[in-house]
Amino acid sequence: MLKKTFCHVPGIGIRTEATLWGKGIHGWEDFLELAQKTWPLPSRKLAESILVQSLEQVNQGNPDYFNHLLPSHLIWRIFPEFRAQTAYLDIETTGLDVESCQITTIALYDGTHIFHYVQGENLEAFPEDILKYRVIVTYNGKTFDVPFLERYFRIKIYQTHIDLRYVLNALGYKGGLKNCETLLGIDRGGLKGVDGLFSVLLWADYIQNGNAKALETLLAYNIMDVVNLEVLMVLAYNMNLRGTPFEGQLEMAMPSEPFLPFYPHQPTIEKIRHGGWVGASFSGKI
């Protein structure tokens, strides 16, 4: 969809873009070949310059160029061209307050490999590993995950960021990641009902009681979040094609599920769910 996009050209919005599509100008190459007869000279020269640069930037693998030019609500359009440079990211913490709470685990998935980071084990490896990617996909990451990571590690997350909270919201899917998954038919299996508060309790059970199964369950939950982000990204991309001339032409196949290194421990989940152990506060440090 990126190479069909004209909204990153100054003066071209959604309506003008649709007009171009209606005239058979379905991509950058079409514009460069056909627009001489249909587009006013001054604005055409600017558009041609930007589209030539756009082709160069795609070939160079540089999503930042489009991050600065595209309206934020259209950043999803870059996904197929830069999928190989994309990581799906999610963190778990001891609470919501970035100043007082800690990161407990981080999950990172690039569509092939799953990486996980645990406080007290390998958490400090994350800042270097994230540098391998040019695009990150999160859910509510602009508000939560990225500010938390930047504050915690004292780093800057510079990657082009597709936050699915806003992409899905625009499509009518609201109410948090788990609710969006449910609405879109994604089944969490044994992790159904486990949420952010539950993840705090899992970490506390691991730290305070030495329950290794609680950590495994927390990692299974964290990793399922990032694996499902890829599914949601593809679904959102395909849904956004509806109503364009490219519906059915550019749709992406659904990703296959990777091998999952951790699985939820149901006895631990049931113990916490039924109040068999309570030892953490969601608002502060454990």
PDB file of C-alpha atoms in Angstrom:
ATOM      1  CA  MET A   1       0.000   0.000   0.000  1.00  0.00           C
ATOM      2  CA  LEU A   2       2.907   2.357   0.602  1.00  0.00           C
ATOM      3  CA  LYS A   3       3.775   2.597  -3.095  1.00  0.00           C
ATOM      4  CA  LYS A   4       0.113   3.392  -3.803  1.00  0.00           C
ATOM      5  CA  THR A   5       0.180   6.227  -1.267  1.00  0.00           C
ATOM      6  CA  PHE A   6       0.264   9.938  -2.124  1.00  0.00           C
ATOM      7  CA  CYS A   7      -0.745  11.450   1.217  1.00  0.00           C
ATOM      8  CA  HIS A   8       2.883  12.060   2.182  1.00  0.00           C
ATOM      9  CA  VAL A   9       3.136  14.606  -0.632  1.00  0.00           C
ATOM     10  CA  PRO A  10       2.350  18.167   0.562  1.00  0.00           C
ATOM     11  CA  GLY A  11      -1.038  19.284  -0.702  1.00  0.00           C
ATOM     12  CA  ILE A  12      -2.352  15.773  -1.299  1.00  0.00           C
ATOM     13  CA  GLY A  13      -4.893  14.446   1.171  1.00  0.00           C
ATOM     14  CA  ILE A  14      -7.236  11.473   1.239  1.00  0.00           C
ATOM     15  CA  ARG A  15      -9.683  12.977  -1.272  1.00  0.00           C
ATOM     16  CA  THR A  16      -7.026  13.996  -3.785  1.00  0.00           C
ATOM     17  CA  GLU A  17      -5.391  10.607  -3.405  1.00  0.00           C
ATOM     18  CA  ALA A  18      -8.725   8.928  -4.178  1.00  0.00           C
ATOM     19  CA  THR A  19      -9.078  11.178  -7.236  1.00  0.00           C
ATOM     20  CA  LEU A  20      -5.679  10.037  -8.479  1.00  0.00           C
ATOM     21  CA  TRP A  21      -6.662   6.410  -7.985  1.00  0.00           C
ATOM     22  CA  GLY A  22      -9.896   7.069  -9.867  1.00  0.00           C
ATOM     23  CA  LYS A  23      -7.870   8.355 -12.821  1.00  0.00           C
ATOM     24  CA  GLY A  24      -5.887   5.134 -12.935  1.00  0.00           C
ATOM     25  CA  ILE A  25      -2.840   6.563 -11.175  1.00  0.00           C
ATOM     26  CA  HIS A  26      -2.451   3.665  -8.764  1.00  0.00           C
ATOM     27  CA  GLY A  27       1.146   4.125  -7.696  1.00  0.00           C
ATOM     28  CA  TRP A  28       4.253   6.251  -7.732  1.00  0.00           C
ATOM     29  CA  GLU A  29       5.449   4.940 -11.087  1.00  0.00           C
ATOM     30  CA  ASP A  30       2.029   5.698 -12.607  1.00  0.00           C
ATOM     31  CA  PHE A  31       2.215   9.271 -11.355  1.00  0.00           C
ATOM     32  CA  LEU A  32       5.702   9.781 -12.739  1.00  0.00           C
ATOM     33  CA  GLU A  33       4.567   8.445 -16.130  1.00  0.00           C
ATOM     34  CA  LEU A  34       1.012   9.799 -16.431  1.00  0.00           C
ATOM     35  CA  ALA A  35       0.633  12.925 -14.318  1.00  0.00           C
ATOM     36  CA  GLN A  36       2.246  15.232 -16.879  1.00  0.00           C
ATOM     37  CA  LYS A  37      -1.085  15.475 -18.702  1.00  0.00           C
ATOM     38  CA  THR A  38      -3.318  15.845 -15.654  1.00  0.00           C
ATOM     39  CA  TRP A  39      -1.402  17.688 -12.922  1.00  0.00           C
ATOM     40  CA  PRO A  40      -0.512  21.413 -12.669  1.00  0.00           C
ATOM     41  CA  LEU A  41       3.194  22.000 -13.261  1.00  0.00           C
ATOM     42  CA  PRO A  42       4.385  23.625  -9.953  1.00  0.00           C
ATOM     43  CA  SER A  43       2.769  21.078  -7.640  1.00  0.00           C
ATOM     44  CA  ARG A  44       3.608  18.255 -10.047  1.00  0.00           C
ATOM     45  CA  LYS A  45       7.311  19.031  -9.846  1.00  0.00           C
ATOM     46  CA  LEU A  46       7.220  18.883  -6.036  1.00  0.00           C
ATOM     47  CA  ALA A  47       5.249  15.639  -6.108  1.00  0.00           C
ATOM     48  CA  GLU A  48       7.619  14.097  -8.628  1.00  0.00           C
ATOM     49  CA  SER A  49      10.615  15.024  -6.487  1.00  0.00           C
ATOM     50  CA  ILE A  50       9.102  13.467  -3.363  1.00  0.00           C
ATOM     51  CA  LEU A  51       8.001  10.314  -5.174  1.00  0.00           C
ATOM     52  CA  VAL A  52      11.455   9.788  -6.675  1.00  0.00           C
ATOM     53  CA  GLN A  53      12.899  10.185  -3.174  1.00  0.00           C
ATOM     54  CA  SER A  54      10.247   7.805  -1.841  1.00  0.00           C
ATOM     55  CA  LEU A  55      11.310   5.067  -4.238  1.00  0.00           C
ATOM     56  CA  GLU A  56      14.920   5.587  -3.196  1.00  0.00           C
ATOM     57  CA  GLN A  57      14.064   5.458   0.515  1.00  0.00           C
ATOM     58  CA  VAL A  58      12.101   2.218   0.139  1.00  0.00           C
ATOM     59  CA  ASN A  59      15.016   0.675  -1.743  1.00  0.00           C
ATOM     60  CA  GLN A  60      17.377   1.845   1.006  1.00  0.00           C
ATOM     61  CA  GLY A  61      15.141   0.354   3.702  1.00  0.00           C
ATOM     62  CA  ASN A  62      14.487   3.661   5.454  1.00  0.00           C
ATOM     63  CA  PRO A  63      11.048   3.860   7.134  1.00  0.00           C
ATOM     64  CA  ASP A  64      11.991   7.071   8.977  1.00  0.00           C
ATOM     65  CA  TYR A  65      11.499   9.065   5.782  1.00  0.00           C
ATOM     66  CA  PHE A  66       7.815   8.115   5.685  1.00  0.00           C
ATOM     67  CA  ASN A  67       7.406   8.433   9.434  1.00  0.00           C
ATOM     68  CA  HIS A  68       8.146  12.140   9.079  1.00  0.00           C
ATOM     69  CA  LEU A  69       5.954  12.731   6.008  1.00  0.00           C
ATOM     70  CA  LEU A  70       2.931  10.457   6.389  1.00  0.00           C
ATOM     71  CA  PRO A  71      -0.026  11.513   8.549  1.00  0.00           C
ATOM     72  CA  SER A  72       0.210   9.446  11.743  1.00  0.00           C
ATOM     73  CA  HIS A  73      -3.116   7.697  11.100  1.00  0.00           C
ATOM     74  CA  LEU A  74      -1.708   6.275   7.849  1.00  0.00           C
ATOM     75  CA  ILE A  75       1.604   4.954   9.168  1.00  0.00           C
ATOM     76  CA  TRP A  76       0.189   1.396   8.933  1.00  0.00           C
ATOM     77  CA  ARG A  77       0.716   1.636   5.174  1.00  0.00           C
ATOM     78  CA  ILE A  78       4.477   1.144   5.510  1.00  0.00           C
ATOM     79  CA  PHE A  79       4.117  -2.343   6.997  1.00  0.00           C
ATOM     80  CA  PRO A  80       4.667  -4.732   4.042  1.00  0.00           C
ATOM     81  CA  GLU A  81       7.656  -2.823   2.675  1.00  0.00           C
ATOM     82  CA  PHE A  82       9.393  -2.803   6.066  1.00  0.00           C
ATOM     83  CA  ARG A  83       8.073  -5.999   7.612  1.00  0.00           C
ATOM     84  CA  ALA A  84      11.520  -7.616   7.584  1.00  0.00           C
ATOM     85  CA  GLN A  85      12.779  -4.766   9.783  1.00  0.00           C
ATOM     86  CA  THR A  86       9.835  -4.875  12.195  1.00  0.00           C
ATOM     87  CA  ALA A  87       9.702  -6.046  15.810  1.00  0.00           C
ATOM     88  CA  TYR A  88       6.560  -6.557  17.890  1.00  0.00           C
ATOM     89  CA  LEU A  89       7.150  -5.267  21.404  1.00  0.00           C
ATOM     90  CA  ASP A  90       5.432  -5.578  24.779  1.00  0.00           C
ATOM     91  CA  ILE A  91       6.516  -5.096  28.383  1.00  0.00           C
ATOM     92  CA  GLU A  92       5.220  -6.221  31.759  1.00  0.00           C
ATOM     93  CA  THR A  93       5.716  -4.113  34.868  1.00  0.00           C
ATOM     94  CA  THR A  94       4.957  -3.997  38.580  1.00  0.00           C
ATOM     95  CA  GLY A  95       2.431  -1.211  38.005  1.00  0.00           C
ATOM     96  CA  LEU A  96       1.447   1.764  35.905  1.00  0.00           C
ATOM     97  CA  ASP A  97       3.617   4.513  37.388  1.00  0.00           C
ATOM     98  CA  VAL A  98       6.738   4.975  35.282  1.00  0.00           C
ATOM     99  CA  GLU A  99       8.492   6.778  38.142  1.00  0.00           C
ATOM    100  CA  SER A 100       8.030   4.180  40.874  1.00  0.00           C
ATOM    101  CA  CYS A 101       7.417   0.854  39.146  1.00  0.00           C
ATOM    102  CA  GLN A 102       9.771  -1.641  37.552  1.00  0.00           C
ATOM    103  CA  ILE A 103       9.897  -3.537  34.285  1.00  0.00           C
ATOM    104  CA  THR A 104       9.638  -7.244  35.044  1.00  0.00           C
ATOM    105  CA  THR A 105       9.739  -8.842  31.587  1.00  0.00           C
ATOM    106  CA  ILE A 106       9.978  -7.751  27.959  1.00  0.00           C
ATOM    107  CA  ALA A 107       8.970  -9.754  24.892  1.00  0.00           C
ATOM    108  CA  LEU A 108      10.263  -9.035  21.401  1.00  0.00           C
ATOM    109  CA  TYR A 109       9.210 -10.892  18.251  1.00  0.00           C
ATOM    110  CA  ASP A 110      10.326 -10.240  14.688  1.00  0.00           C
ATOM    111  CA  GLY A 111       8.021 -12.665  12.909  1.00  0.00           C
ATOM    112  CA  THR A 112      10.600 -15.436  13.127  1.00  0.00           C
ATOM    113  CA  HIS A 113      12.463 -15.240  16.414  1.00  0.00           C
ATOM    114  CA  ILE A 114      11.118 -14.668  19.917  1.00  0.00           C
ATOM    115  CA  PHE A 115      13.291 -12.907  22.479  1.00  0.00           C
ATOM    116  CA  HIS A 116      12.432 -12.507  26.143  1.00  0.00           C
ATOM    117  CA  TYR A 117      14.064 -10.499  28.886  1.00  0.00           C
ATOM    118  CA  VAL A 118      13.663 -10.928  32.635  1.00  0.00           C
ATOM    119  CA  GLN A 119      14.554  -8.551  35.442  1.00  0.00           C
ATOM    120  CA  GLY A 120      17.546  -9.900  37.319  1.00  0.00           C
ATOM    121  CA  GLU A 121      18.590 -12.127  34.405  1.00  0.00           C
ATOM    122  CA  ASN A 122      19.055 -10.464  31.015  1.00  0.00           C
ATOM    123  CA  LEU A 123      16.900  -7.311  31.016  1.00  0.00           C
ATOM    124  CA  GLU A 124      19.923  -5.121  30.280  1.00  0.00           C
ATOM    125  CA  ALA A 125      20.391  -6.825  26.898  1.00  0.00           C
ATOM    126  CA  PHE A 126      17.224  -5.222  25.527  1.00  0.00           C
ATOM    127  CA  PRO A 127      18.555  -1.741  24.598  1.00  0.00           C
ATOM    128  CA  GLU A 128      21.165  -3.246  22.281  1.00  0.00           C
ATOM    129  CA  ASP A 129      18.825  -5.836  20.771  1.00  0.00           C
ATOM    130  CA  ILE A 130      16.115  -3.329  19.832  1.00  0.00           C
ATOM    131  CA  LEU A 131      18.660  -1.487  17.670  1.00  0.00           C
ATOM    132  CA  LYS A 132      18.441  -4.337  15.139  1.00  0.00           C
ATOM    133  CA  TYR A 133      14.997  -3.111  14.046  1.00  0.00           C
ATOM    134  CA  ARG A 134      13.769  -0.002  12.237  1.00  0.00           C
ATOM    135  CA  VAL A 135      10.031  -0.386  12.995  1.00  0.00           C
ATOM    136  CA  ILE A 136       8.221  -1.397  16.181  1.00  0.00           C
ATOM    137  CA  VAL A 137       4.598  -2.482  16.523  1.00  0.00           C
ATOM    138  CA  THR A 138       2.877  -2.173  19.903  1.00  0.00           C
ATOM    139  CA  TYR A 139      -0.549  -1.817  21.435  1.00  0.00           C
ATOM    140  CA  ASN A 140      -0.724   1.403  23.462  1.00  0.00           C
ATOM    141  CA  GLY A 141       3.057   1.559  23.297  1.00  0.00           C
ATOM    142  CA  LYS A 142       3.167   5.292  22.626  1.00  0.00           C
ATOM    143  CA  THR A 143       1.476   5.933  25.951  1.00  0.00           C
ATOM    144  CA  PHE A 144       2.896   3.109  28.063  1.00  0.00           C
ATOM    145  CA  ASP A 145       5.632   0.779  26.782  1.00  0.00           C
ATOM    146  CA  VAL A 146       7.925   3.273  25.052  1.00  0.00           C
ATOM    147  CA  PRO A 147       7.868   5.973  27.785  1.00  0.00           C
ATOM    148  CA  PHE A 148       8.454   3.245  30.371  1.00  0.00           C
ATOM    149  CA  LEU A 149      11.394   1.787  28.447  1.00  0.00           C
ATOM    150  CA  GLU A 150      12.941   5.191  27.792  1.00  0.00           C
ATOM    151  CA  ARG A 151      12.694   6.180  31.447  1.00  0.00           C
ATOM    152  CA  TYR A 152      13.818   2.811  32.795  1.00  0.00           C
ATOM    153  CA  PHE A 153      16.876   2.368  30.557  1.00  0.00           C
ATOM    154  CA  ARG A 154      17.549   6.086  29.978  1.00  0.00           C
ATOM    155  CA  ILE A 155      17.493   5.543  26.223  1.00  0.00           C
ATOM    156  CA  LYS A 156      15.615   6.947  23.245  1.00  0.00           C
ATOM    157  CA  ILE A 157      13.413   4.592  21.235  1.00  0.00           C
ATOM    158  CA  TYR A 158      13.851   6.147  17.796  1.00  0.00           C
ATOM    159  CA  GLN A 159      12.193   3.465  15.653  1.00  0.00           C
ATOM    160  CA  THR A 160       9.203   4.225  13.464  1.00  0.00           C
ATOM    161  CA  HIS A 161       6.270   3.218  15.646  1.00  0.00           C
ATOM    162  CA  ILE A 162       2.977   1.642  14.587  1.00  0.00           C
ATOM    163  CA  ASP A 163       0.723   1.723  17.647  1.00  0.00           C
ATOM    164  CA  LEU A 164      -2.169  -0.629  16.946  1.00  0.00           C
ATOM    165  CA  ARG A 165      -4.306   0.974  19.616  1.00  0.00           C
ATOM    166  CA  TYR A 166      -4.935   3.876  17.243  1.00  0.00           C
ATOM    167  CA  VAL A 167      -5.031   1.802  14.054  1.00  0.00           C
ATOM    168  CA  LEU A 168      -7.655  -0.557  15.497  1.00  0.00           C
ATOM    169  CA  ASN A 169      -9.545   2.278  17.173  1.00  0.00           C
ATOM    170  CA  ALA A 170     -10.005   3.921  13.770  1.00  0.00           C
ATOM    171  CA  LEU A 171     -11.463   0.635  12.510  1.00  0.00           C
ATOM    172  CA  GLY A 172     -13.945   0.517  15.400  1.00  0.00           C
ATOM    173  CA  TYR A 173     -12.092  -1.919  17.669  1.00  0.00           C
ATOM    174  CA  LYS A 174     -11.640  -0.489  21.149  1.00  0.00           C
ATOM    175  CA  GLY A 175     -11.400  -1.534  24.783  1.00  0.00           C
ATOM    176  CA  GLY A 176      -7.810  -2.713  25.111  1.00  0.00           C
ATOM    177  CA  LEU A 177      -5.673  -5.369  23.470  1.00  0.00           C
ATOM    178  CA  LYS A 178      -7.517  -8.378  24.879  1.00  0.00           C
ATOM    179  CA  ASN A 179     -10.922  -7.009  23.906  1.00  0.00           C
ATOM    180  CA  CYS A 180      -9.720  -6.303  20.367  1.00  0.00           C
ATOM    181  CA  GLU A 181      -8.408  -9.860  20.147  1.00  0.00           C
ATOM    182  CA  THR A 182     -11.760 -11.233  21.287  1.00  0.00           C
ATOM    183  CA  LEU A 183     -13.683  -9.089  18.805  1.00  0.00           C
ATOM    184  CA  LEU A 184     -11.408 -10.309  16.013  1.00  0.00           C
ATOM    185  CA  GLY A 185     -11.692 -13.974  16.955  1.00  0.00           C
ATOM    186  CA  ILE A 186      -8.263 -14.511  18.518  1.00  0.00           C
ATOM    187  CA  ASP A 187      -8.335 -17.195  21.223  1.00  0.00           C
ATOM    188  CA  ARG A 188      -5.853 -16.972  24.102  1.00  0.00           C
ATOM    189  CA  GLY A 189      -6.443 -20.542  25.218  1.00  0.00           C
ATOM    190  CA  GLY A 190      -5.166 -21.177  28.736  1.00  0.00           C
ATOM    191  CA  LEU A 191      -4.308 -17.497  29.160  1.00  0.00           C
ATOM    192  CA  LYS A 192      -7.884 -16.323  28.728  1.00  0.00           C
ATOM    193  CA  GLY A 193      -8.705 -13.873  31.509  1.00  0.00           C
ATOM    194  CA  VAL A 194      -5.066 -13.187  32.375  1.00  0.00           C
ATOM    195  CA  ASP A 195      -4.432  -9.443  32.129  1.00  0.00           C
ATOM    196  CA  GLY A 196      -2.031  -6.717  33.247  1.00  0.00           C
ATOM    197  CA  LEU A 197      -3.055  -6.901  36.902  1.00  0.00           C
ATOM    198  CA  PHE A 198      -2.711 -10.670  36.809  1.00  0.00           C
ATOM    199  CA  SER A 199       0.811 -10.300  35.413  1.00  0.00           C
ATOM    200  CA  VAL A 200       1.762  -8.244  38.476  1.00  0.00           C
ATOM    201  CA  LEU A 201       0.559 -11.062  40.723  1.00  0.00           C
ATOM    202  CA  LEU A 202       2.453 -13.657  38.694  1.00  0.00           C
ATOM    203  CA  TRP A 203       5.684 -11.707  39.119  1.00  0.00           C
ATOM    204  CA  ALA A 204       5.072 -11.289  42.841  1.00  0.00           C
ATOM    205  CA  ASP A 205       4.436 -15.019  43.206  1.00  0.00           C
ATOM    206  CA  TYR A 206       7.734 -15.700  41.452  1.00  0.00           C
ATOM    207  CA  ILE A 207       9.755 -13.168  43.479  1.00  0.00           C
ATOM    208  CA  GLN A 208       8.206 -13.708  46.896  1.00  0.00           C
ATOM    209  CA  ASN A 209       7.483 -17.430  46.757  1.00  0.00           C
ATOM    210  CA  GLY A 210      10.106 -18.646  44.292  1.00  0.00           C
ATOM    211  CA  ASN A 211       7.402 -20.095  42.046  1.00  0.00           C
ATOM    212  CA  ALA A 212       9.227 -20.714  38.754  1.00  0.00           C
ATOM    213  CA  LYS A 213       5.933 -21.723  37.125  1.00  0.00           C
ATOM    214  CA  ALA A 214       4.608 -18.226  37.799  1.00  0.00           C
ATOM    215  CA  LEU A 215       7.514 -16.752  35.822  1.00  0.00           C
ATOM    216  CA  GLU A 216       6.947 -19.227  32.990  1.00  0.00           C
ATOM    217  CA  THR A 217       3.275 -18.254  32.921  1.00  0.00           C
ATOM    218  CA  LEU A 218       4.161 -14.559  32.909  1.00  0.00           C
ATOM    219  CA  LEU A 219       6.542 -15.081  29.990  1.00  0.00           C
ATOM    220  CA  ALA A 220       3.924 -17.131  28.135  1.00  0.00           C
ATOM    221  CA  TYR A 221       1.500 -14.230  28.597  1.00  0.00           C
ATOM    222  CA  ASN A 222       4.035 -11.585  27.559  1.00  0.00           C
ATOM    223  CA  ILE A 223       5.097 -13.570  24.491  1.00  0.00           C
ATOM    224  CA  MET A 224       1.511 -14.252  23.433  1.00  0.00           C
ATOM    225  CA  ASP A 225       0.971 -10.492  23.401  1.00  0.00           C
ATOM    226  CA  VAL A 226       3.727  -9.924  20.835  1.00  0.00           C
ATOM    227  CA  VAL A 227       2.843 -12.951  18.718  1.00  0.00           C
ATOM    228  CA  ASN A 228      -0.744 -11.715  18.555  1.00  0.00           C
ATOM    229  CA  LEU A 229       0.447  -8.223  17.628  1.00  0.00           C
ATOM    230  CA  GLU A 230       1.646  -9.598  14.298  1.00  0.00           C
ATOM    231  CA  VAL A 231      -1.756 -11.203  13.707  1.00  0.00           C
ATOM    232  CA  LEU A 232      -3.520  -7.949  14.584  1.00  0.00           C
ATOM    233  CA  MET A 233      -1.163  -5.952  12.367  1.00  0.00           C
ATOM    234  CA  VAL A 234      -1.975  -8.112   9.348  1.00  0.00           C
ATOM    235  CA  LEU A 235      -5.708  -8.059  10.111  1.00  0.00           C
ATOM    236  CA  ALA A 236      -5.700  -4.273  10.489  1.00  0.00           C
ATOM    237  CA  TYR A 237      -3.718  -3.824   7.292  1.00  0.00           C
ATOM    238  CA  ASN A 238      -6.148  -5.978   5.318  1.00  0.00           C
ATOM    239  CA  MET A 239      -9.196  -4.253   6.803  1.00  0.00           C
ATOM    240  CA  ASN A 240      -7.773  -0.861   5.888  1.00  0.00           C
ATOM    241  CA  LEU A 241      -7.585  -1.945   2.247  1.00  0.00           C
ATOM    242  CA  ARG A 242     -11.365  -2.206   2.098  1.00  0.00           C
ATOM    243  CA  GLY A 243     -12.913   0.478  -0.032  1.00  0.00           C
ATOM    244  CA  THR A 244      -9.696   1.116  -1.953  1.00  0.00           C
ATOM    245  CA  PRO A 245      -8.948  -0.093  -5.501  1.00  0.00           C
ATOM    246  CA  PHE A 246      -6.458  -2.507  -3.941  1.00  0.00           C
ATOM    247  CA  GLU A 247      -8.867  -4.587  -1.866  1.00  0.00           C
ATOM    248  CA  GLY A 248      -8.249  -8.233  -2.697  1.00  0.00           C
ATOM    249  CA  GLN A 249      -5.088  -7.312  -4.582  1.00  0.00           C
ATOM    250  CA  LEU A 250      -2.713  -6.380  -1.774  1.00  0.00           C
ATOM    251  CA  GLU A 251      -4.154  -8.424   1.085  1.00  0.00           C
ATOM    252  CA  MET A 252      -1.560 -10.178   3.216  1.00  0.00           C
ATOM    253  CA  ALA A 253      -1.710 -13.816   4.280  1.00  0.00           C
ATOM    254  CA  MET A 254      -2.190 -14.479   7.968  1.00  0.00           C
ATOM    255  CA  PRO A 255       1.054 -15.376   9.758  1.00  0.00           C
ATOM    256  CA  SER A 256       1.674 -18.870  11.040  1.00  0.00           C
ATOM    257  CA  GLU A 257       2.091 -19.358  14.775  1.00  0.00           C
ATOM    258  CA  PRO A 258       5.716 -19.711  15.888  1.00  0.00           C
ATOM    259  CA  PHE A 259       7.044 -22.241  18.356  1.00  0.00           C
ATOM    260  CA  LEU A 260       6.217 -20.898  21.812  1.00  0.00           C
ATOM    261  CA  PRO A 261       8.982 -21.400  24.404  1.00  0.00           C
ATOM    262  CA  PHE A 262       6.691 -21.106  27.444  1.00  0.00           C
ATOM    263  CA  TYR A 263       3.218 -22.291  28.364  1.00  0.00           C
ATOM    264  CA  PRO A 264       0.875 -21.190  31.147  1.00  0.00           C
ATOM    265  CA  HIS A 265       0.781 -23.244  34.331  1.00  0.00           C
ATOM    266  CA  GLN A 266      -2.898 -23.707  35.053  1.00  0.00           C
ATOM    267  CA  PRO A 267      -2.569 -24.571  38.780  1.00  0.00           C
ATOM    268  CA  THR A 268      -0.720 -21.281  39.338  1.00  0.00           C
ATOM    269  CA  ILE A 269      -3.336 -19.355  37.374  1.00  0.00           C
ATOM    270  CA  GLU A 270      -6.171 -20.958  39.328  1.00  0.00           C
ATOM    271  CA  LYS A 271      -4.441 -20.325  42.659  1.00  0.00           C
ATOM    272  CA  ILE A 272      -4.153 -16.600  41.910  1.00  0.00           C
ATOM    273  CA  ARG A 273      -7.549 -16.365  40.228  1.00  0.00           C
ATOM    274  CA  HIS A 274      -9.341 -17.789  43.243  1.00  0.00           C
ATOM    275  CA  GLY A 275      -7.427 -15.751  45.799  1.00  0.00           C
ATOM    276  CA  GLY A 276      -5.244 -18.587  47.004  1.00  0.00           C
ATOM    277  CA  TRP A 277      -2.337 -16.162  47.113  1.00  0.00           C
ATOM    278  CA  VAL A 278      -2.307 -12.373  47.113  1.00  0.00           C
ATOM    279  CA  GLY A 279       0.927 -10.493  47.637  1.00  0.00           C
ATOM    280  CA  ALA A 280       1.215  -7.502  45.326  1.00  0.00           C
ATOM    281  CA  SER A 281      -0.155  -4.054  44.691  1.00  0.00           C
ATOM    282  CA  PHE A 282      -0.782  -2.935  41.121  1.00  0.00           C
ATOM    283  CA  SER A 283       0.087   0.666  41.874  1.00  0.00           C
ATOM    284  CA  GLY A 284       3.607   0.369  43.234  1.00  0.00           C
ATOM    285  CA  LYS A 285       6.739  -1.675  43.488  1.00  0.00           C
ATOM    286  CA  ILE A 286       6.711  -5.256  44.679  1.00  0.00           C
TER     287      ILE A 286
END
